PDB file of C-alpha atoms in Angstrom:
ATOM      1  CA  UNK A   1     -16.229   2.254 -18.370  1.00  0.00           C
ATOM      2  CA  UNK A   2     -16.739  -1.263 -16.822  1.00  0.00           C
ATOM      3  CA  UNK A   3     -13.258  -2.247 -18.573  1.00  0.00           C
ATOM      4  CA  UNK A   4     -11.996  -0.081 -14.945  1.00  0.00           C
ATOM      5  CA  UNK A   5     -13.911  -1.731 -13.007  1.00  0.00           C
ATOM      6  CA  UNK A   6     -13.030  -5.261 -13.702  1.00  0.00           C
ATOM      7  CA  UNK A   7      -9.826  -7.316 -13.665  1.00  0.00           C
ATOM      8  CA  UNK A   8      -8.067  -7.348 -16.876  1.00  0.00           C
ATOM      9  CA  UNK A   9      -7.817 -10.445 -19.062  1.00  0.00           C
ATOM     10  CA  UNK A  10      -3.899 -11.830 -18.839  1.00  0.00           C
ATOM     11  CA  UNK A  11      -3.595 -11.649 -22.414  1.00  0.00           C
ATOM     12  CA  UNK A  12      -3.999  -8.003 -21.845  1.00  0.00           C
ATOM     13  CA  UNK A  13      -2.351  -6.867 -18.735  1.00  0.00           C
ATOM     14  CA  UNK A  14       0.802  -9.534 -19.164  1.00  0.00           C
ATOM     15  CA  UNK A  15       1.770  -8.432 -22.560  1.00  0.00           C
ATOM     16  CA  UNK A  16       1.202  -4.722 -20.762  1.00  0.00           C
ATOM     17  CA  UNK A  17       3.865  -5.493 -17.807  1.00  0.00           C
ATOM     18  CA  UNK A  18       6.081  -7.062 -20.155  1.00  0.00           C
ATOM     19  CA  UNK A  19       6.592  -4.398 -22.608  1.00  0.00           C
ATOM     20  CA  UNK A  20       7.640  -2.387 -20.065  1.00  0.00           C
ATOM     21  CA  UNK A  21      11.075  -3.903 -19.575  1.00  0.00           C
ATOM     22  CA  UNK A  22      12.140  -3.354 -23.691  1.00  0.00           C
ATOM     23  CA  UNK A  23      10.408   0.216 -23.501  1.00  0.00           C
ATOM     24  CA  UNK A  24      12.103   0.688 -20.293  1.00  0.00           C
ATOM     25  CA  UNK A  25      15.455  -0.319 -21.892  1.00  0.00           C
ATOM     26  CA  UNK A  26      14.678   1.644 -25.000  1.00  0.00           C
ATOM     27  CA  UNK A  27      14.175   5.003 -24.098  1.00  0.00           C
ATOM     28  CA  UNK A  28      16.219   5.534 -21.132  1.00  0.00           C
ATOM     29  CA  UNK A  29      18.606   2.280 -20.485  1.00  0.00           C
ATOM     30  CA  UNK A  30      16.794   1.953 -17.307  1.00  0.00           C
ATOM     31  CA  UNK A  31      16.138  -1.518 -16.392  1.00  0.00           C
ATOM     32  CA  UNK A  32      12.351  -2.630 -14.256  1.00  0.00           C
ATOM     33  CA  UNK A  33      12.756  -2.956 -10.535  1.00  0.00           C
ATOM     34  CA  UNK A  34      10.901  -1.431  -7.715  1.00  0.00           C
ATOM     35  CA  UNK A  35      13.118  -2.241  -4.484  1.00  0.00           C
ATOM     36  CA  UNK A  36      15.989  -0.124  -4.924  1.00  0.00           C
ATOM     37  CA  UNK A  37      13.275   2.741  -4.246  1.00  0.00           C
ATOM     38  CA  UNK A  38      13.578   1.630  -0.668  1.00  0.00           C
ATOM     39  CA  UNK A  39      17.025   2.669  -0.776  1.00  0.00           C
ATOM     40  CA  UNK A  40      16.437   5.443  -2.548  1.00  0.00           C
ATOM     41  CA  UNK A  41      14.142   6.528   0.140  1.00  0.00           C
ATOM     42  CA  UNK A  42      16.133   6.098   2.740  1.00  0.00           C
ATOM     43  CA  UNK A  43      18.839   8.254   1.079  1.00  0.00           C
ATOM     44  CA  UNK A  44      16.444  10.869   0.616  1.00  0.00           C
ATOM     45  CA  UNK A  45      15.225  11.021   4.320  1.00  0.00           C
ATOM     46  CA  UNK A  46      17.933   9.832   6.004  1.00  0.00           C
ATOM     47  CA  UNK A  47      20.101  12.744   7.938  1.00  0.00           C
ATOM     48  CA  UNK A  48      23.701  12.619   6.369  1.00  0.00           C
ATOM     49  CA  UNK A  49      25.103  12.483   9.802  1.00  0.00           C
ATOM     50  CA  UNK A  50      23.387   9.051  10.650  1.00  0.00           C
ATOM     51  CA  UNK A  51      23.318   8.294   6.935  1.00  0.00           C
ATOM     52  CA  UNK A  52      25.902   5.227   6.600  1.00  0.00           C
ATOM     53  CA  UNK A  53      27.588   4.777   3.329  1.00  0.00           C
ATOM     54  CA  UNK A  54      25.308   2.407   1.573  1.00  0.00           C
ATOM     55  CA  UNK A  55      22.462   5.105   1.577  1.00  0.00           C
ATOM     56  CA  UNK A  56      25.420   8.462   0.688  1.00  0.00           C
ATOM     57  CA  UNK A  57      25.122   8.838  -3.082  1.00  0.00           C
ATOM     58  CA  UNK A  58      23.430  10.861  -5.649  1.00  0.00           C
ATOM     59  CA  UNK A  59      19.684   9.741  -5.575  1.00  0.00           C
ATOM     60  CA  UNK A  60      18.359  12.047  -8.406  1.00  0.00           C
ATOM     61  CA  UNK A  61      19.412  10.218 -10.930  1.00  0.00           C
ATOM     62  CA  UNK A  62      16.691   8.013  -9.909  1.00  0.00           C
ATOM     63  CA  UNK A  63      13.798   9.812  -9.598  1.00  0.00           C
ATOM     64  CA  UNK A  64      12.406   8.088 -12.637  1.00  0.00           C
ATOM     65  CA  UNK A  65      12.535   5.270 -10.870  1.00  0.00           C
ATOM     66  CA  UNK A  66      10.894   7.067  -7.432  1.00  0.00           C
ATOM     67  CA  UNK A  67       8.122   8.957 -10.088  1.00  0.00           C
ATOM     68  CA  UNK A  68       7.708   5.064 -11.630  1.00  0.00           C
ATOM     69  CA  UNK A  69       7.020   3.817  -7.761  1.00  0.00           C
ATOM     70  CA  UNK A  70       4.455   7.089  -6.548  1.00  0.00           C
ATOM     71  CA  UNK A  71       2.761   5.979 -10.089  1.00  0.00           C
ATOM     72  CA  UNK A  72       2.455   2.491  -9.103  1.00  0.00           C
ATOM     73  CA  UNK A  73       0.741   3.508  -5.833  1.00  0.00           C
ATOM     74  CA  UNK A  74      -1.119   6.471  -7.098  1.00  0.00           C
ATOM     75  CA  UNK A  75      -2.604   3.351  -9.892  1.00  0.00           C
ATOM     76  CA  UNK A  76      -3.240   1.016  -6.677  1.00  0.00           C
ATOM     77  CA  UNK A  77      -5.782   3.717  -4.888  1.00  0.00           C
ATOM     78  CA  UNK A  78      -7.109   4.580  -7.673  1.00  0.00           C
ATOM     79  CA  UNK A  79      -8.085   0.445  -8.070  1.00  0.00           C
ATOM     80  CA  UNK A  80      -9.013   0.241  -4.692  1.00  0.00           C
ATOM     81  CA  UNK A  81     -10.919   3.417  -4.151  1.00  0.00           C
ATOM     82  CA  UNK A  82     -12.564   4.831  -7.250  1.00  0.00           C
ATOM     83  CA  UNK A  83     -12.411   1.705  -9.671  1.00  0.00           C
ATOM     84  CA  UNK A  84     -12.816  -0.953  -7.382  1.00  0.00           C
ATOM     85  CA  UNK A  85     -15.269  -3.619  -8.107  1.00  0.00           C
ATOM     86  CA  UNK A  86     -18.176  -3.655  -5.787  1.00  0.00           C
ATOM     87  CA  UNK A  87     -18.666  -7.408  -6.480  1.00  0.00           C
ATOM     88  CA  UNK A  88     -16.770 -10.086  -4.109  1.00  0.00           C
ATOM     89  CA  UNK A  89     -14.138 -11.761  -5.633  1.00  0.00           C
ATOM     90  CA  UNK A  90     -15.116 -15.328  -7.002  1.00  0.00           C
ATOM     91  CA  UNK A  91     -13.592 -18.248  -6.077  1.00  0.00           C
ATOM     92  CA  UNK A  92     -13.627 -21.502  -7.930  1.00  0.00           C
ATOM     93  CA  UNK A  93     -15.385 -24.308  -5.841  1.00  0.00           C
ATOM     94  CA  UNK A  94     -11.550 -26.241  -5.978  1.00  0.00           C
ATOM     95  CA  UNK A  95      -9.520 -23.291  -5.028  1.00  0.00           C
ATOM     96  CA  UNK A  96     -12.358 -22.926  -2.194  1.00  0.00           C
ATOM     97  CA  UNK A  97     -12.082 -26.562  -0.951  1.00  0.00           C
ATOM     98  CA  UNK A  98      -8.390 -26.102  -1.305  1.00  0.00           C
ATOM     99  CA  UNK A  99      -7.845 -23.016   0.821  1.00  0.00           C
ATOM    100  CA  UNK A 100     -10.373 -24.413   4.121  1.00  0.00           C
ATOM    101  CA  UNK A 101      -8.038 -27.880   3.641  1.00  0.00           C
ATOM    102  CA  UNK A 102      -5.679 -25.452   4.280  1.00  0.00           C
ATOM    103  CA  UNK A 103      -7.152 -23.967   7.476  1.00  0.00           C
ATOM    104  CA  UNK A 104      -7.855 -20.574   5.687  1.00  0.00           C
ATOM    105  CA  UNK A 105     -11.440 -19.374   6.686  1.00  0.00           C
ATOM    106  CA  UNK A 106     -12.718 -17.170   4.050  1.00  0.00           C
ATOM    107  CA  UNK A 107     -14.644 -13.889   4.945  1.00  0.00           C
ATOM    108  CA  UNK A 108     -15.924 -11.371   2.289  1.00  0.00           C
ATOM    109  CA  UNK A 109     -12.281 -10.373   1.474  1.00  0.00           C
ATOM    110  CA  UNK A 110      -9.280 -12.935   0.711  1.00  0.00           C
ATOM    111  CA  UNK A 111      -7.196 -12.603   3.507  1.00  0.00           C
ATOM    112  CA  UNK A 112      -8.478 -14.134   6.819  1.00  0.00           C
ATOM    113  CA  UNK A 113      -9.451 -12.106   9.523  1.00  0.00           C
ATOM    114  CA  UNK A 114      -6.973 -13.828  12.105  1.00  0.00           C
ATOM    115  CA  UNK A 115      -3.823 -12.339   9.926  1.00  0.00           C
ATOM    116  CA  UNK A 116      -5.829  -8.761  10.265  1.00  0.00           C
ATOM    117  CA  UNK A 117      -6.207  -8.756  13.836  1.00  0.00           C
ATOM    118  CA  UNK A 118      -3.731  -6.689  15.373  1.00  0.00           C
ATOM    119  CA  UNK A 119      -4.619  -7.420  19.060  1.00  0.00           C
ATOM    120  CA  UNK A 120      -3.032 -11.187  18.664  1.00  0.00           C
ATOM    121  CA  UNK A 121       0.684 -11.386  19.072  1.00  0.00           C
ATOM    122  CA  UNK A 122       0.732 -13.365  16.599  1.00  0.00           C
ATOM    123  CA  UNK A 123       0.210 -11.056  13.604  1.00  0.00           C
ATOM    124  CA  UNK A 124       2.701  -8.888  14.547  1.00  0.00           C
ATOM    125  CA  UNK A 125       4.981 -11.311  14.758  1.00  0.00           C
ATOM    126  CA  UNK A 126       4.298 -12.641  11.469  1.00  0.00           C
ATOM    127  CA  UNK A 127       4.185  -9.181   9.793  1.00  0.00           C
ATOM    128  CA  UNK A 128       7.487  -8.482  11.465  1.00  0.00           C
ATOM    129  CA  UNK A 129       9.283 -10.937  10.458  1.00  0.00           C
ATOM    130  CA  UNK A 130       8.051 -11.524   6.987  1.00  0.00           C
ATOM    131  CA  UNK A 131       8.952  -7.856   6.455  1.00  0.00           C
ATOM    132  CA  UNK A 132      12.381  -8.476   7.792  1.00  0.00           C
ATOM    133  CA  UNK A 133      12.159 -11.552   5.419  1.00  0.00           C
ATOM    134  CA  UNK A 134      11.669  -9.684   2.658  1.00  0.00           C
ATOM    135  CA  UNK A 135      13.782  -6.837   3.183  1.00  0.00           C
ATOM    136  CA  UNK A 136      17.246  -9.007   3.680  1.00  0.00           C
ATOM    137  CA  UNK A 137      16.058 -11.096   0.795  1.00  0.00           C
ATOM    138  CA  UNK A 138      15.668  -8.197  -1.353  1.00  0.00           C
ATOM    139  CA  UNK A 139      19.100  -6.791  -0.479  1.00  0.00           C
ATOM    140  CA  UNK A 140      20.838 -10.202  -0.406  1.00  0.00           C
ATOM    141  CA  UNK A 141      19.244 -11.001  -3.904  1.00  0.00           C
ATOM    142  CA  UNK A 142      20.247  -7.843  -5.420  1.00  0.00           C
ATOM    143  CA  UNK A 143      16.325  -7.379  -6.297  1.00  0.00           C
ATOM    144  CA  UNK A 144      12.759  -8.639  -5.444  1.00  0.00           C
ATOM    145  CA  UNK A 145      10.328 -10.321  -7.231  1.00  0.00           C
ATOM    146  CA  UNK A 146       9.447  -7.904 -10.389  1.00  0.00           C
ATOM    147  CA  UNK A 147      12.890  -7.241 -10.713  1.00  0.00           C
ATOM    148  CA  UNK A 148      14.722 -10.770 -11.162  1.00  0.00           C
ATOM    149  CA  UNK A 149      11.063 -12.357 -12.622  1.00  0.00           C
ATOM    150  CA  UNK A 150      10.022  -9.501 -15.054  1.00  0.00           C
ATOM    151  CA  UNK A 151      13.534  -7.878 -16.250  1.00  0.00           C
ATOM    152  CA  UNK A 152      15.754 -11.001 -15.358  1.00  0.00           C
ATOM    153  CA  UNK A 153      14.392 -13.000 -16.817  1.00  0.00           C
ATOM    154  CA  UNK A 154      13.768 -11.442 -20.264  1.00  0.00           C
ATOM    155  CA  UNK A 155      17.239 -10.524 -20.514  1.00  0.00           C
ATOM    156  CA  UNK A 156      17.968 -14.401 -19.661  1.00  0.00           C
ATOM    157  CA  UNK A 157      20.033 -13.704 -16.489  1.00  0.00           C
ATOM    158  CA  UNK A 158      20.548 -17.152 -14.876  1.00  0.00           C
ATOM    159  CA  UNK A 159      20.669 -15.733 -11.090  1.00  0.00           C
ATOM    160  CA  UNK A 160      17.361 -13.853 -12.297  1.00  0.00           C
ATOM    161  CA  UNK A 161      16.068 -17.966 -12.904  1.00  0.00           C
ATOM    162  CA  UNK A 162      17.250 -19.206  -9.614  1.00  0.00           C
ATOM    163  CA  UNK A 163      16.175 -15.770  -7.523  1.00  0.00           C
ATOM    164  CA  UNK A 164      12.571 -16.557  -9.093  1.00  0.00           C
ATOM    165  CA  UNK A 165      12.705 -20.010  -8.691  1.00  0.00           C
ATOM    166  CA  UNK A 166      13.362 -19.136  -4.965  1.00  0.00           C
ATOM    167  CA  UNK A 167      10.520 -17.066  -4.707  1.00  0.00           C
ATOM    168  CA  UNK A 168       8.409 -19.286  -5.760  1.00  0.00           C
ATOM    169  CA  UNK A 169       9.467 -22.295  -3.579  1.00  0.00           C
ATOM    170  CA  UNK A 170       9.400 -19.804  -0.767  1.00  0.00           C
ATOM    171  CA  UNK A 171       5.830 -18.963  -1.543  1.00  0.00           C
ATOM    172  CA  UNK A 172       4.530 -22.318  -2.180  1.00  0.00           C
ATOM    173  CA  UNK A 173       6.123 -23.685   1.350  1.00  0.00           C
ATOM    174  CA  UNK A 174       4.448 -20.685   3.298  1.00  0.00           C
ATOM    175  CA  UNK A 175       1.245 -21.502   1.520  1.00  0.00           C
ATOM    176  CA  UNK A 176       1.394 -24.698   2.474  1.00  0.00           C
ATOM    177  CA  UNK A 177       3.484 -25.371   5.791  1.00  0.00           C
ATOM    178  CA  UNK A 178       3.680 -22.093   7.528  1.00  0.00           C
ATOM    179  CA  UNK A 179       0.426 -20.298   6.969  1.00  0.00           C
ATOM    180  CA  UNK A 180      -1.949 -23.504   7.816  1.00  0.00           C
ATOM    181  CA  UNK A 181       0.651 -23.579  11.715  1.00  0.00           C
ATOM    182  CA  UNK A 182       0.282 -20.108  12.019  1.00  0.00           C
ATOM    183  CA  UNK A 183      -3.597 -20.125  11.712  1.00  0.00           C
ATOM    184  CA  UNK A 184      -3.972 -23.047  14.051  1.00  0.00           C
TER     185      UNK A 184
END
């Protein structure tokens, strides 16, 4: 039982995710990819009278992939709430030194309590425009992160490779520039 209630090795849980894509491919030519559930979403609940045309087509044929998203959240409580680890997370000594260089404070959890208060300006503003961010990158990308890095990439798309290279230059220049200016 303690296999739940601890972080899996990466030679487990990477081998895991990445058999996903061929079995994905095998038994139902469906490729990996968990943004286009946003649209489907909004097809589902929009009303067809506001609905514009982007969001009018036949969303069923997707519910695999709107079954494959509820399981990925239904997983993620079941992490956090029932198997979570009561432990706090360890930290190596370097990446320790190298997150207070970067004006992170650490509390008991690993994201700092000034980008969870919701009384400062501040956070809202960040969360609103990194979701914003993220949404028009998704769209203009033609997928996020899992999509282009997990099935792009195995099929050896090239815009999958520059899409993830993106991401990751993206993510190391927030890290690094715009997280420590924001904390100040």
């Amino acid at each position: 039982m303690t296999f739940f209630f601890s972080a899996w090795p990466w030679y487990i849980s990477g081998p895991l995710i990445g058999l996903m894509v061929p079995l994905l491919l095998l038994l139902g030519n469906k490729t990996f990819g968990i943004s286009a559930n946003l649209r489907h979403a909004c097809a589902i609940l929009l009303p067809k009278n506001v609905k514009p045309s982007f969001f009018r087509y036949d969303w069923r044929g997707e519910k695999w992939n709107l079954m494959f998203a509820g399981g990925l959240i239904l997983g993620g409580l079941l992490a956090g709430l029932i198997f979570a680890n009561p432990e706090p997370t360890r930290l190596s000594a370097g990446a320790i030194g190298s997150l207070q260089d970067l004006g992170v404070r650490l509390s008991p959890g690993l994201v700092p309590p000034e980008l969870l208060d919701l009384r400062r300006p501040v956070v809202w503003l960040i969360l609103s425009l990194s979701g914003l961010l993220v949404g028009f990158g998704t769209r203009y990308g033609g997928g996020c992160t899992s999509g282009h890095a997990i099935t792009g990439l195995s099929t050896l798309q090239f815009p999958s490779l520059v899409a993830t290279v993106s991401f990751f230059a993206g993510g190391i220049l927030s890290a690094n520039i715009l997280l420590p200016l924001l904390l100040k």
